[in-house]
XYZ file of C-alpha atoms in Angstrom:
682
model
C 14.432 -65.154 31.705
C 16.959 -65.598 28.751
C 20.237 -68.051 29.310
C 22.425 -65.886 26.647
C 22.266 -62.452 25.220
C 24.371 -60.491 22.821
C 25.213 -56.664 23.883
C 25.212 -55.020 20.136
C 27.195 -52.295 21.508
C 30.965 -51.312 23.022
C 32.839 -49.515 26.024
C 31.679 -48.626 29.228
C 27.702 -49.559 28.570
C 28.436 -53.290 27.520
C 30.791 -53.663 30.579
C 27.953 -52.442 32.261
C 25.298 -54.929 30.845
C 27.413 -57.534 31.296
C 27.920 -57.122 34.914
C 23.942 -57.522 35.450
C 23.907 -60.419 33.286
C 26.779 -62.152 35.496
C 25.029 -61.597 38.352
C 21.719 -63.100 36.981
C 23.649 -66.056 35.732
C 22.930 -64.973 32.017
C 26.048 -65.713 29.523
C 26.877 -62.654 27.214
C 27.916 -62.352 23.866
C 30.061 -59.570 22.722
C 30.653 -58.226 19.330
C 33.820 -56.090 18.441
C 35.393 -53.820 15.272
C 39.207 -53.892 14.324
C 39.451 -50.877 16.644
C 37.592 -52.829 19.650
C 39.630 -56.442 19.219
C 41.515 -55.651 22.699
C 38.597 -53.702 24.554
C 37.707 -54.534 27.808
C 33.911 -55.116 26.500
C 35.646 -57.818 25.050
C 37.582 -59.318 27.529
C 34.774 -59.358 29.921
C 31.855 -60.890 27.516
C 32.130 -64.903 27.673
C 32.739 -64.907 24.048
C 32.987 -62.259 21.347
C 32.690 -61.894 17.647
C 34.684 -59.563 15.199
C 31.689 -57.703 13.037
C 34.041 -55.349 10.699
C 36.230 -52.490 10.465
C 37.110 -49.650 12.800
C 34.207 -46.936 12.048
C 30.975 -47.341 13.119
C 29.521 -48.048 9.902
C 31.751 -51.089 9.009
C 30.699 -52.540 12.747
C 28.635 -51.220 15.028
C 25.938 -50.207 12.865
C 26.135 -53.241 10.770
C 23.057 -54.550 11.892
C 22.944 -57.724 9.340
C 26.464 -58.277 10.867
C 25.296 -58.335 14.314
C 21.736 -60.587 13.909
C 24.130 -63.184 12.318
C 26.466 -63.404 14.963
C 23.325 -63.461 17.155
C 21.953 -66.333 15.356
C 25.422 -68.445 15.237
C 26.021 -67.628 18.983
C 22.573 -68.858 19.907
C 21.957 -65.633 21.855
C 18.067 -65.379 22.238
C 18.116 -61.929 22.717
C 19.749 -58.461 21.912
C 20.741 -55.159 24.509
C 21.195 -52.643 22.027
C 22.879 -49.960 24.842
C 22.409 -46.739 23.943
C 23.775 -44.876 20.763
C 24.296 -47.137 17.685
C 21.455 -49.259 16.842
C 19.898 -48.792 20.167
C 17.012 -46.081 18.615
C 17.444 -47.775 15.186
C 13.120 -48.785 14.867
C 14.025 -51.008 11.328
C 16.851 -53.039 13.408
C 14.261 -53.688 15.888
C 12.076 -55.110 13.300
C 15.171 -57.470 11.800
C 15.661 -58.705 15.375
C 11.988 -59.748 16.295
C 11.571 -61.428 12.506
C 14.652 -63.548 13.553
C 12.662 -64.973 16.317
C 15.330 -62.877 18.677
C 14.166 -60.409 21.538
C 14.646 -56.786 21.308
C 15.701 -55.396 24.886
C 13.993 -52.463 24.318
C 10.865 -50.978 22.946
C 8.971 -51.628 20.249
C 9.686 -50.452 16.898
C 6.304 -48.782 16.527
C 7.053 -46.934 19.473
C 10.232 -45.651 18.289
C 8.786 -44.658 15.054
C 6.517 -42.412 16.435
C 9.206 -40.962 18.988
C 11.614 -40.879 15.368
C 10.548 -37.419 14.641
C 10.810 -34.862 16.819
C 7.834 -33.126 14.736
C 5.917 -36.412 14.735
C 6.365 -36.544 18.773
C 5.721 -33.483 19.419
C 2.235 -33.319 17.434
C 1.542 -36.996 19.345
C 2.022 -35.384 22.673
C 0.226 -32.315 22.192
C -3.007 -34.471 21.159
C -2.411 -37.052 24.381
C -2.378 -33.824 26.669
C 1.211 -33.697 26.989
C 1.838 -29.779 27.588
C 4.662 -28.850 24.156
C 6.389 -25.503 23.559
C 4.752 -23.407 21.043
C 6.695 -24.136 17.445
C 6.108 -25.159 13.733
C 6.876 -29.070 12.863
C 5.527 -28.554 9.105
C 6.676 -30.820 6.310
C 7.256 -27.585 4.182
C 10.927 -27.219 4.577
C 11.679 -24.347 2.387
C 14.037 -21.678 3.860
C 11.187 -18.710 3.127
C 8.454 -20.852 5.155
C 10.760 -21.737 7.718
C 11.899 -17.931 8.020
C 8.345 -16.655 7.521
C 7.426 -19.218 10.370
C 10.535 -18.636 12.959
C 8.935 -14.803 12.924
C 6.173 -15.136 13.596
C 7.142 -17.515 16.413
C 9.347 -15.031 17.637
C 12.888 -14.747 18.852
C 14.800 -16.367 20.331
C 13.656 -19.647 19.239
C 15.432 -22.887 18.527
C 16.213 -24.611 15.439
C 16.327 -28.311 16.562
C 17.113 -31.338 14.009
C 13.833 -33.423 13.429
C 15.390 -36.977 13.669
C 18.210 -37.667 15.881
C 19.594 -36.081 19.256
C 22.806 -36.207 21.551
C 22.797 -32.246 21.180
C 23.460 -32.647 17.122
C 21.545 -30.310 15.036
C 20.885 -27.739 17.353
C 21.107 -24.112 16.858
C 19.774 -21.113 19.019
C 18.753 -17.971 16.860
C 18.364 -14.859 18.738
C 16.706 -12.283 15.988
C 15.893 -12.732 12.199
C 18.846 -11.590 10.427
C 20.719 -14.987 12.383
C 18.207 -17.106 11.066
C 19.306 -18.647 7.502
C 22.771 -19.077 8.660
C 21.931 -21.358 11.069
C 19.310 -23.105 9.496
C 21.973 -24.236 6.539
C 24.268 -24.934 9.357
C 21.584 -27.125 11.303
C 20.977 -29.119 8.395
C 24.560 -29.945 7.373
C 24.865 -31.288 10.549
C 21.893 -33.413 10.576
C 22.372 -34.845 7.059
C 25.857 -35.831 8.438
C 24.615 -36.969 11.700
C 21.516 -38.799 11.134
C 21.313 -38.861 6.864
C 18.007 -36.631 7.051
C 17.652 -32.463 7.433
C 14.054 -32.205 8.480
C 14.236 -29.301 11.024
C 11.575 -27.672 13.384
C 11.287 -24.940 14.959
C 10.687 -23.960 18.894
C 10.015 -21.165 20.884
C 13.406 -21.143 23.180
C 12.736 -20.811 26.699
C 15.077 -18.876 28.833
C 17.721 -19.845 31.312
C 15.502 -23.489 31.172
C 16.138 -26.137 33.409
C 16.897 -29.263 31.673
C 14.578 -32.436 33.566
C 14.165 -35.871 32.684
C 11.440 -38.567 33.821
C 12.680 -42.493 33.890
C 9.923 -44.372 32.329
C 9.130 -48.483 32.375
C 6.607 -50.176 30.993
C 5.919 -54.150 30.580
C 3.797 -56.201 28.302
C 1.054 -56.620 30.720
C -0.196 -53.097 30.174
C 1.510 -51.300 33.336
C 3.491 -47.945 32.905
C 5.554 -46.041 36.115
C 8.026 -43.626 36.385
C 10.976 -43.521 38.642
C 11.416 -40.107 39.242
C 13.369 -37.357 37.763
C 17.170 -36.864 37.168
C 17.952 -33.381 36.425
C 20.343 -32.516 33.787
C 20.893 -28.467 33.495
C 24.543 -28.491 33.831
C 25.150 -29.144 29.744
C 27.979 -27.473 27.159
C 26.859 -27.141 23.424
C 23.415 -29.805 24.437
C 25.913 -31.698 26.036
C 25.300 -33.157 29.535
C 27.600 -32.400 31.905
C 26.386 -33.551 35.232
C 23.406 -35.381 36.190
C 21.851 -35.306 39.880
C 18.823 -37.030 41.734
C 16.520 -35.582 42.778
C 16.113 -32.439 41.406
C 17.408 -29.608 43.354
C 14.359 -27.160 41.504
C 11.532 -29.408 41.854
C 8.819 -29.159 44.144
C 7.044 -31.962 45.652
C 3.829 -30.788 43.899
C 5.750 -30.487 39.889
C 7.793 -33.520 40.711
C 4.250 -35.568 40.878
C 3.247 -32.865 37.923
C 5.798 -33.593 35.723
C 6.113 -37.657 36.922
C 2.293 -38.055 36.108
C 2.876 -36.595 32.469
C 5.550 -38.781 31.660
C 3.173 -42.129 32.063
C 0.747 -40.007 30.091
C 3.375 -39.411 27.041
C 4.828 -43.151 27.744
C 1.104 -44.636 27.557
C 0.514 -42.398 24.598
C 3.132 -44.693 22.103
C 2.191 -48.202 24.279
C 5.770 -47.811 25.298
C 7.713 -50.996 27.224
C 10.975 -51.156 28.586
C 12.922 -48.770 29.838
C 12.821 -45.392 28.159
C 13.377 -41.305 29.542
C 10.846 -38.454 28.980
C 12.841 -35.606 28.802
C 11.048 -31.668 29.290
C 12.300 -28.407 29.551
C 11.122 -26.476 32.640
C 10.756 -22.615 33.038
C 12.239 -20.829 36.097
C 8.301 -19.990 36.777
C 8.080 -23.992 36.594
C 6.160 -24.222 33.861
C 7.409 -27.527 32.044
C 6.758 -28.826 28.093
C 7.808 -31.954 26.501
C 10.942 -32.213 24.512
C 11.454 -36.065 23.812
C 11.441 -39.591 24.673
C 14.772 -41.399 24.166
C 13.579 -44.843 23.468
C 16.606 -46.668 25.645
C 18.942 -46.454 28.445
C 20.174 -43.274 29.074
C 24.200 -42.961 30.022
C 23.074 -40.967 33.286
C 20.674 -44.077 34.395
C 22.798 -45.119 37.380
C 22.166 -41.646 39.210
C 18.608 -43.376 39.540
C 19.901 -46.738 40.720
C 21.745 -45.280 43.325
C 18.597 -42.949 44.686
C 15.969 -46.019 44.146
C 18.149 -49.165 44.864
C 17.143 -50.826 41.587
C 19.249 -52.596 38.764
C 17.133 -51.060 35.547
C 19.502 -53.538 33.375
C 17.874 -56.183 35.168
C 14.402 -54.620 35.162
C 15.396 -54.229 30.949
C 15.479 -58.112 30.893
C 12.987 -59.232 32.830
C 10.283 -56.802 30.518
C 11.927 -58.492 27.246
C 11.490 -61.995 28.876
C 7.506 -61.332 29.175
C 7.564 -61.210 33.008
C 5.786 -57.760 34.352
C 7.185 -54.693 35.801
C 8.989 -55.762 39.359
C 7.085 -52.755 41.394
C 4.047 -50.420 41.337
C 4.410 -46.870 41.631
C 3.620 -46.650 45.274
C 6.817 -48.871 45.707
C 9.070 -47.208 44.266
C 11.301 -45.682 46.804
C 13.624 -42.454 46.874
C 17.015 -42.127 49.224
C 19.329 -40.013 48.990
C 20.782 -37.911 46.303
C 22.980 -38.741 43.991
C 25.295 -36.784 40.820
C 26.847 -38.164 37.633
C 29.695 -36.860 35.903
C 31.568 -38.228 32.925
C 35.531 -38.225 32.774
C 36.388 -37.443 28.849
C 39.309 -37.683 26.438
C 39.764 -34.304 25.920
C 40.891 -30.636 26.412
C 38.930 -27.860 28.382
C 41.426 -25.278 27.745
C 41.043 -26.022 23.497
C 37.776 -25.488 23.554
C 37.159 -29.017 24.544
C 38.816 -30.611 21.846
C 38.632 -34.852 21.627
C 41.588 -36.761 22.362
C 42.716 -39.476 21.753
C 45.609 -42.478 22.579
C 46.869 -44.817 25.277
C 45.953 -44.206 28.880
C 49.631 -44.147 30.823
C 47.995 -43.580 33.762
C 44.498 -44.370 35.086
C 44.015 -44.033 38.685
C 40.172 -43.724 39.693
C 38.665 -43.833 43.419
C 37.548 -47.218 45.144
C 34.145 -48.404 44.797
C 31.854 -48.221 47.429
C 28.598 -47.963 48.828
C 28.794 -44.244 48.260
C 31.286 -44.429 44.609
C 30.810 -46.300 41.722
C 32.701 -46.420 38.614
C 31.053 -47.206 35.333
C 33.969 -47.422 32.708
C 35.015 -49.269 29.521
C 38.831 -48.903 29.769
C 41.879 -49.801 31.821
C 45.258 -48.740 32.564
C 46.866 -49.418 29.235
C 43.627 -49.657 27.274
C 43.583 -46.174 24.430
C 41.302 -44.423 23.619
C 40.199 -44.374 19.875
C 39.327 -41.585 17.444
C 36.981 -44.113 16.467
C 34.140 -43.089 19.193
C 32.937 -40.901 21.929
C 35.754 -40.143 23.590
C 34.133 -41.040 27.355
C 36.730 -42.538 29.527
C 34.612 -43.589 32.656
C 31.593 -42.467 34.431
C 31.807 -41.159 38.385
C 28.540 -41.433 40.210
C 28.258 -40.964 44.121
C 25.706 -41.208 46.650
C 24.993 -40.117 50.287
C 21.749 -38.510 52.222
C 21.327 -35.476 51.101
C 23.043 -33.302 48.172
C 25.716 -30.932 50.182
C 26.746 -34.663 51.348
C 27.350 -36.090 47.915
C 28.999 -32.748 46.714
C 31.283 -33.214 49.399
C 31.446 -37.177 48.384
C 32.119 -36.150 44.523
C 35.033 -33.817 45.132
C 37.140 -36.503 47.406
C 36.474 -38.546 44.675
C 37.343 -35.995 41.656
C 40.547 -35.862 44.030
C 41.455 -39.210 43.911
C 41.211 -39.234 39.532
C 44.573 -39.187 38.278
C 44.992 -39.798 33.885
C 47.770 -39.276 32.114
C 48.266 -39.998 28.013
C 45.386 -37.886 26.293
C 44.290 -34.892 28.043
C 40.835 -35.047 30.182
C 38.475 -33.146 32.059
C 39.158 -33.895 35.622
C 40.208 -30.126 36.169
C 37.413 -29.157 34.572
C 34.553 -30.887 36.272
C 36.691 -30.049 40.133
C 36.469 -26.700 39.104
C 32.492 -27.255 38.299
C 31.181 -28.962 41.267
C 32.963 -25.966 43.423
C 31.264 -23.800 41.312
C 28.235 -21.824 43.424
C 25.949 -21.772 40.341
C 25.878 -26.008 41.186
C 26.666 -26.053 44.249
C 23.507 -23.445 45.026
C 21.320 -25.719 42.708
C 20.645 -22.617 40.542
C 22.492 -23.552 37.159
C 20.068 -23.772 33.760
C 21.108 -25.431 30.550
C 22.838 -21.962 28.755
C 24.824 -21.384 32.396
C 28.123 -22.777 30.630
C 28.179 -21.669 27.281
C 27.607 -17.923 28.865
C 30.596 -18.492 31.447
C 32.350 -20.969 29.962
C 35.408 -18.701 31.250
C 34.506 -19.426 35.289
C 35.168 -23.074 34.381
C 37.866 -23.429 31.817
C 41.281 -21.574 33.221
C 43.922 -22.399 31.195
C 47.076 -22.798 32.986
C 48.071 -19.582 33.914
C 47.411 -19.397 37.927
C 50.290 -21.312 39.950
C 52.071 -19.051 42.177
C 49.753 -16.161 41.347
C 48.071 -16.692 44.860
C 48.651 -18.591 47.965
C 47.271 -21.937 47.202
C 49.225 -22.131 43.391
C 51.915 -20.896 45.012
C 51.815 -23.662 47.856
C 50.754 -26.119 44.915
C 53.719 -25.105 43.001
C 56.111 -25.797 46.246
C 54.770 -29.040 46.610
C 55.789 -30.007 43.385
C 59.408 -28.815 43.433
C 59.693 -30.298 46.869
C 58.289 -34.132 45.483
C 61.166 -33.282 42.684
C 64.009 -32.582 45.003
C 63.229 -35.497 47.221
C 62.834 -37.826 43.880
C 66.115 -36.519 42.483
C 67.808 -37.033 45.990
C 66.387 -40.769 46.201
C 67.876 -41.235 42.431
C 71.234 -40.025 43.141
C 71.314 -42.313 46.368
C 70.275 -45.471 43.938
C 72.656 -44.860 41.566
C 75.301 -43.982 44.534
C 74.636 -47.559 45.528
C 75.643 -49.113 42.445
C 78.575 -47.208 41.395
C 81.947 -48.416 41.933
C 82.908 -46.314 44.831
C 79.298 -45.021 46.720
C 80.805 -43.228 49.322
C 81.698 -40.966 46.697
C 80.571 -37.312 47.333
C 80.704 -36.536 43.547
C 77.703 -39.373 43.479
C 75.743 -37.851 46.502
C 72.971 -35.044 45.507
C 73.837 -33.264 49.049
C 74.249 -29.785 50.456
C 78.177 -30.802 49.450
C 78.023 -30.758 45.528
C 78.465 -28.153 44.400
C 75.633 -26.164 42.178
C 73.573 -29.382 43.559
C 72.459 -29.734 46.563
C 73.849 -26.251 47.053
C 72.090 -24.678 44.472
C 69.594 -26.542 41.793
C 67.669 -24.848 39.578
C 64.323 -26.672 38.589
C 61.744 -25.792 35.681
C 58.716 -26.649 34.671
C 55.583 -26.529 32.132
C 52.611 -25.871 32.877
C 50.471 -26.013 29.461
C 52.646 -23.807 27.689
C 53.881 -21.683 30.502
C 57.730 -21.804 31.720
C 58.118 -22.155 35.180
C 61.089 -21.487 37.153
C 62.823 -22.002 40.660
C 66.156 -22.237 42.590
C 66.477 -24.800 45.569
C 69.043 -24.737 48.253
C 68.943 -27.792 50.453
C 68.821 -31.761 50.969
C 66.664 -33.921 52.930
C 63.389 -32.384 53.103
C 64.424 -29.202 53.824
C 64.953 -26.326 51.476
C 64.954 -22.890 50.614
C 63.032 -22.476 47.400
C 63.091 -19.016 45.232
C 60.766 -18.190 42.780
C 58.995 -14.973 41.214
C 61.398 -13.004 43.721
C 60.144 -14.451 46.421
C 62.099 -17.026 49.041
C 59.995 -19.832 51.060
C 60.750 -21.847 53.110
C 60.411 -26.226 53.429
C 60.382 -28.294 56.380
C 59.995 -31.694 57.292
C 59.402 -33.103 54.021
C 58.206 -36.867 53.507
C 56.923 -38.476 50.445
C 54.637 -41.758 52.437
C 52.728 -44.281 50.646
C 54.369 -43.009 47.128
C 50.860 -41.096 46.703
C 51.402 -38.507 49.606
C 53.875 -35.674 50.165
C 53.729 -33.722 53.907
C 55.883 -30.633 54.175
C 55.734 -27.473 56.635
C 56.168 -24.334 54.345
C 57.187 -21.267 55.733
C 55.958 -22.694 58.817
C 52.188 -24.178 57.793
C 51.981 -27.925 57.922
C 50.358 -28.892 54.359
C 49.263 -32.374 52.980
C 48.888 -33.025 49.580
C 48.087 -36.255 47.340
C 51.163 -36.593 45.067
C 51.114 -38.425 41.312
C 54.659 -38.667 39.642
C 55.365 -41.193 36.492
C 57.547 -43.600 37.619
C 60.289 -42.597 35.333
C 63.783 -41.164 36.508
C 63.321 -37.756 38.149
C 66.807 -36.633 36.220
C 65.673 -34.810 32.764
C 65.962 -36.890 29.840
C 68.344 -35.454 27.168
C 65.322 -34.696 24.520
C 63.448 -32.185 26.516
C 60.782 -34.580 27.672
C 60.000 -34.304 31.099
C 58.456 -36.362 34.084
C 54.685 -35.277 34.803
C 54.122 -34.536 38.735
C 50.619 -33.900 39.470
C 49.857 -32.188 42.956
C 46.530 -31.873 44.825
C 45.062 -30.135 48.065
C 41.818 -31.894 48.384
C 40.357 -28.697 46.626
C 42.685 -27.594 43.753
C 44.944 -29.754 41.556
C 48.253 -28.468 39.605
C 49.767 -30.260 36.683
C 53.103 -29.974 35.755
C 56.006 -31.469 33.180
C 59.321 -31.237 34.739
C 61.704 -30.107 31.686
C 65.540 -29.290 31.696
C 66.458 -25.638 32.988
C 68.187 -25.017 30.127
C 68.059 -26.041 26.064
C 68.569 -25.135 23.219
C 65.566 -22.789 21.621
C 63.621 -25.201 18.948
C 61.775 -23.398 15.539
C 58.577 -23.875 15.156
C 57.393 -26.829 13.636
C 54.584 -24.527 11.831
C 56.892 -21.351 11.738
C 55.285 -19.454 8.849
C 51.857 -19.976 9.436
C 51.478 -20.269 5.738
C 49.504 -23.787 6.646
C 46.343 -24.914 8.070
C 46.665 -28.272 10.284
C 44.463 -30.512 11.065
C 44.466 -30.787 14.668
C 43.331 -34.045 15.469
C 42.279 -37.013 12.745
C 38.577 -36.467 11.163
C 36.282 -36.433 7.998
C 36.037 -33.406 5.976
C 32.546 -32.397 5.692
C 32.922 -28.643 4.658
C 35.205 -27.061 2.491
C 35.103 -23.345 2.035
C 37.795 -22.249 0.197
C 39.574 -22.925 -3.453
C 43.190 -22.149 -4.694
C 42.877 -18.338 -5.692
C 41.006 -17.412 -3.135
C 42.024 -14.164 -0.842
C 41.168 -15.100 2.927
C 41.182 -13.187 5.427
C 43.002 -14.169 9.388
C 40.298 -16.215 11.487
C 38.042 -16.962 8.023
C 36.616 -20.319 8.125
C 38.179 -22.416 5.526
C 37.270 -26.249 6.247
C 35.135 -28.401 8.620
C 35.774 -31.149 9.687
C 34.151 -33.646 11.903
C 35.734 -35.766 14.525
C 34.493 -37.761 17.524
C 30.583 -36.712 16.909
C 31.590 -32.732 16.958
C 32.293 -30.630 14.023
C 35.599 -28.568 14.164
C 35.852 -25.087 12.368
C 39.135 -24.892 10.751
C 40.003 -20.857 10.328
C 43.199 -19.045 7.981
C 46.028 -18.576 10.445
C 46.826 -15.047 8.515
C 45.301 -13.020 5.934
C 46.466 -14.073 2.078
C 45.914 -16.226 -1.005
C 45.149 -19.915 -1.197
C 47.917 -21.637 -2.737
C 46.435 -25.035 -1.982
C 43.608 -27.033 -0.614
C 44.641 -30.655 -0.528
C 41.347 -31.995 1.281
C 38.042 -32.702 -0.454
C 34.343 -33.259 1.255
C 34.230 -36.812 2.598
C 38.422 -37.417 3.037
C 39.787 -38.984 6.075
C 42.325 -36.932 7.277
C 45.483 -37.715 10.116
C 46.304 -35.098 12.754
C 48.719 -32.515 11.977
C 47.629 -33.119 8.191
C 48.280 -29.845 5.930
C 44.894 -29.281 4.729
C 45.121 -25.642 2.836
C 48.414 -23.896 2.286
C 48.479 -19.973 1.755
C 50.852 -18.845 -0.876
C 54.660 -17.285 1.164
């Protein structure tokens, strides 16, 4: 076994590898970019070395710099994690040439899978089922159009080199093919440096099921059963679980055998994942082999009781696989979701910024957290905005779903927006609960999962959450007033105490909150946990309200006892003069309400944009396409520019019809958030 390894990655996966190495007594070397100098993987490793600027091309994609650190530090092997250089065959070769071990497959195996077209042809020759399509060398638009028409619609255009959902388009008729081809090729060029595509028949309502495989240098190859990843948005996995609720025992055995056959076809060594698309009739087709550890590997670890990173290390050190196929266990059910800094209500726009608050459930035998950040860290614009992976395990699927709901209820993130509420809706949705979700369901029914903040007070549950938030605010105001009174010149003065005596305070107090862009106003009378609260022309009684242990609130609403979890900013409950307010989050175990307390009375402010004459960058990013020039006449909603940020392409559209006066960014420019990109004539 190795004494010291270098981890050529960052964030969550680097921290994950460090944990196993520490348990095995292996020293770890981290590398970091300028943006990651204070990152958790840097703090957790035994030593850490800088390798360049904040952008991946300046640091984590610099194989030469990483190898130099490995040799200087005395590392014996390099673990690439996932992403960055993990599937770069040239880097794997360079590691071996430097006399180090690459903790992953051989470069030759990677190259066989580096092209989706070549991989498909290889698998077909090996007897692994593949989807009908075109993988030819001729990439002229006319030939591709002709082949697409011959395959039939719907079909999928896929970048031949790449993964992660990039460079993929569904085309439903011949007329749409040309525009989708152009968009797919452009995205592939930007993401992978090559624009070759392949065409495949699109399987309607497919399931995405992948098989974890492992091979060693002694000729052994086995699988560790499946993970289902059918809950996807724009080809990005949202929820992963094992075992699949869709597979029968017979289908599981057939897919496992096909996966091992695929691994043997490329002489596979170390951890890999064979991905299949599965039709509603149970027919399955090879998609690709990911020649690395997967983000969702903890799901397999929970149900098998194995440490896959330890297996990776042992295989890379020349050991045989620890277990044979018939020794692989499958116990209980595991589910993983990913907490991201993103705004589902704004098209899942990635976010960035300091994590002012990060509360995650305690870990135990049923709950696991894999994260690369802690409270106070910054989610940077330069990398994937994942905050943490939340993985749960229980005896069966219903118990695991219940465990996941409870764990999500304990999560609270402040700073950048997050997808917690989206995930909470997801794990309660009938399509997920009943195990019938397919890969396109989320995109077809996104409105069922994304509900912009407008439902507080519209039903009994929403009303109770709002009343609980108002009560928490009233109690906090009273505590604040008593604290001020205690340090005043005359603590007993009625002017210093917020109770029923003070005119306009305990006798009648008005509260205002923002739920997203929606303003909510309530009026209350009473004090000390007993109130009459008016909202939307209805009056409710609140009695016996009490905050407990700082994170719970119990009370009676109109005679019904209720209990909520509560998260409030530590700042004073009184409203600051600048209009910024305290954040309040209440949760009843099934639903969450997030509010910002704001002043009841405030002057109207003019909009920062106002005239609608300017197109602004919604977040920092790089311009990849400019479709406007000064003097152009444009329509409202017309695409004027495309920027790439956090591994996504964002289409920026004209705010109104008019004439373009200025274009202030060119292809390749890096722009900051709120920068004016296009100005329209007044």
